[in-house]
XYZ file of C-alpha atoms in Angstrom:
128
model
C -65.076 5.962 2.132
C -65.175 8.436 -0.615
C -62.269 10.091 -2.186
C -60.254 12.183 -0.034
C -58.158 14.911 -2.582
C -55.031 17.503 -1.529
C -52.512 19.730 -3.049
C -49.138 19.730 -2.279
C -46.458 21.855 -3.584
C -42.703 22.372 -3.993
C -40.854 24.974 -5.906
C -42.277 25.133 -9.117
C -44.206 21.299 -8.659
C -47.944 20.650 -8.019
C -49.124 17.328 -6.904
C -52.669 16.968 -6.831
C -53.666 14.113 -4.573
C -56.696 11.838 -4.701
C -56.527 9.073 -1.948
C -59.495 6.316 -1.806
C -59.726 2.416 -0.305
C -57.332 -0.134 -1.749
C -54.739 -2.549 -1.726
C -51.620 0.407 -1.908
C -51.576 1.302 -5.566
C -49.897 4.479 -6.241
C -50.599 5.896 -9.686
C -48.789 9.038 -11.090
C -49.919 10.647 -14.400
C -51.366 7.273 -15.372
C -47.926 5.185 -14.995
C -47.145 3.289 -12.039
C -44.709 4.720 -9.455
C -41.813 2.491 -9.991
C -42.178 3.284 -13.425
C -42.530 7.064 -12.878
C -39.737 7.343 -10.106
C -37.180 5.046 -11.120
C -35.012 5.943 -8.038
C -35.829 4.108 -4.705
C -35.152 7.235 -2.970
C -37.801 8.989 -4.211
C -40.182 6.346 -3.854
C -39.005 6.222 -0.868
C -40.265 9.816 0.241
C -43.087 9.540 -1.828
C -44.506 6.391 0.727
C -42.437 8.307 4.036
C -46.080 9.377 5.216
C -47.771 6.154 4.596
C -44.902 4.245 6.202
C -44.705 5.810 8.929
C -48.926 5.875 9.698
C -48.438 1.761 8.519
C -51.505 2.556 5.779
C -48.963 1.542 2.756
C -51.337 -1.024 1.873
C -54.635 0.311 2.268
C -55.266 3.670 0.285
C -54.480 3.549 -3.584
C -53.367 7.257 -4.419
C -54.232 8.633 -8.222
C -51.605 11.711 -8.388
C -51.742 13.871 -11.238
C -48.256 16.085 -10.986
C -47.304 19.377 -13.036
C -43.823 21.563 -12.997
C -40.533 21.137 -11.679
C -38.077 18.461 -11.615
C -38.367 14.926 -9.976
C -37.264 15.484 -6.754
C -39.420 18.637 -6.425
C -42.421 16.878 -7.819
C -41.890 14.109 -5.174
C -41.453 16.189 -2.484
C -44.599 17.480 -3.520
C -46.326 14.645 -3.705
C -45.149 13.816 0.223
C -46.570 17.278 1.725
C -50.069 16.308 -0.607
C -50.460 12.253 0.885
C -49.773 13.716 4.287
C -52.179 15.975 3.665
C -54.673 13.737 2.775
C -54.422 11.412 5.537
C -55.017 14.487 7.803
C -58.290 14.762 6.326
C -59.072 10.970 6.480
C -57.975 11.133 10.070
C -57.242 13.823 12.287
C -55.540 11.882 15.253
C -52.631 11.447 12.818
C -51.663 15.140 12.099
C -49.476 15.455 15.211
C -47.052 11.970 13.686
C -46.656 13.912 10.622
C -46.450 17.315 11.607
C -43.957 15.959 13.872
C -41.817 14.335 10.983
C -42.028 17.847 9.418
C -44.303 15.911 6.532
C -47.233 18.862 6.901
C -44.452 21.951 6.223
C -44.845 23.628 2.636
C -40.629 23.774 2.092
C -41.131 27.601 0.641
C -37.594 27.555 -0.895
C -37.714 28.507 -4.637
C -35.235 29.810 -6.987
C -34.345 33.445 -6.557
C -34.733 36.080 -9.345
C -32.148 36.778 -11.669
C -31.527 41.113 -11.165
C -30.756 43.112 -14.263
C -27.241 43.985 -15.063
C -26.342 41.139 -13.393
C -25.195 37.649 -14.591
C -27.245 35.535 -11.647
C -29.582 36.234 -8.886
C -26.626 37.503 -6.787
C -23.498 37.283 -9.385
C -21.752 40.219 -10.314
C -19.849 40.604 -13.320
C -15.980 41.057 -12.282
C -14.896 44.647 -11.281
C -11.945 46.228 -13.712
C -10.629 49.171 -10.894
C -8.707 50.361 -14.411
């Protein structure tokens, strides 16, 4: 098998995705993932796609991620894997699609307007 690569992307984070044969070695910006990801809950959705295909142990994933904050970047990272196992096999895109693993999560931070504090935050109105 060659290498398989996808994108994946959450608010301002890009994961880019390169999936070949292994023994389940995930490797993000050159550190390992327990390293990168302290938290078990986002390792935890980082390996959500493998888990639930049972092919934790058999790709070894080389991630490089960009932008964002962590849970961003590993939501990212999710919607890229699943992408990539799409493309190693097709069969499996109706497991994840129904998991909602193959849905870009569009939600991003909204503008901040001019004369205006925030994005929707107005400053207080003085009737006198």
């Amino acid at each position: 098998m060659e290498v398989i690569n996808a994108i994946g992307r959450r608010k301002s984070a890009v994961a880019r995705v390169y999936v070949s044969e292994g023994t389940g070695k995930i490797t993000i910006n050159k550190k390992d993932i327990d390293t990168y990801f302290p938290s078990a809950i986002l390792q935890y959705v980082v390996r959500q796609p493998l888990n639930l295909l049972d092919v934790a142990e058999k790709y070894d994933i080389k991630v490089n991620l960009d932008g964002g904050g962590f849970t961003g970047q590993s939501q990212a990272l999710r919607l890229a894997i699943a992408r990539a196992l799409v493309k190693i096999n097709a069969d499996d895109k109706k497991a994840l699609k129904d998991q909602g693993f193959l849905t870009r999560d569009s939600r991003a931070v909204e503008r901040k307007k001019p004369g205006q504090p925030k994005a929707r935050r107005r400053f207080q109105f003085s009737k006198r």
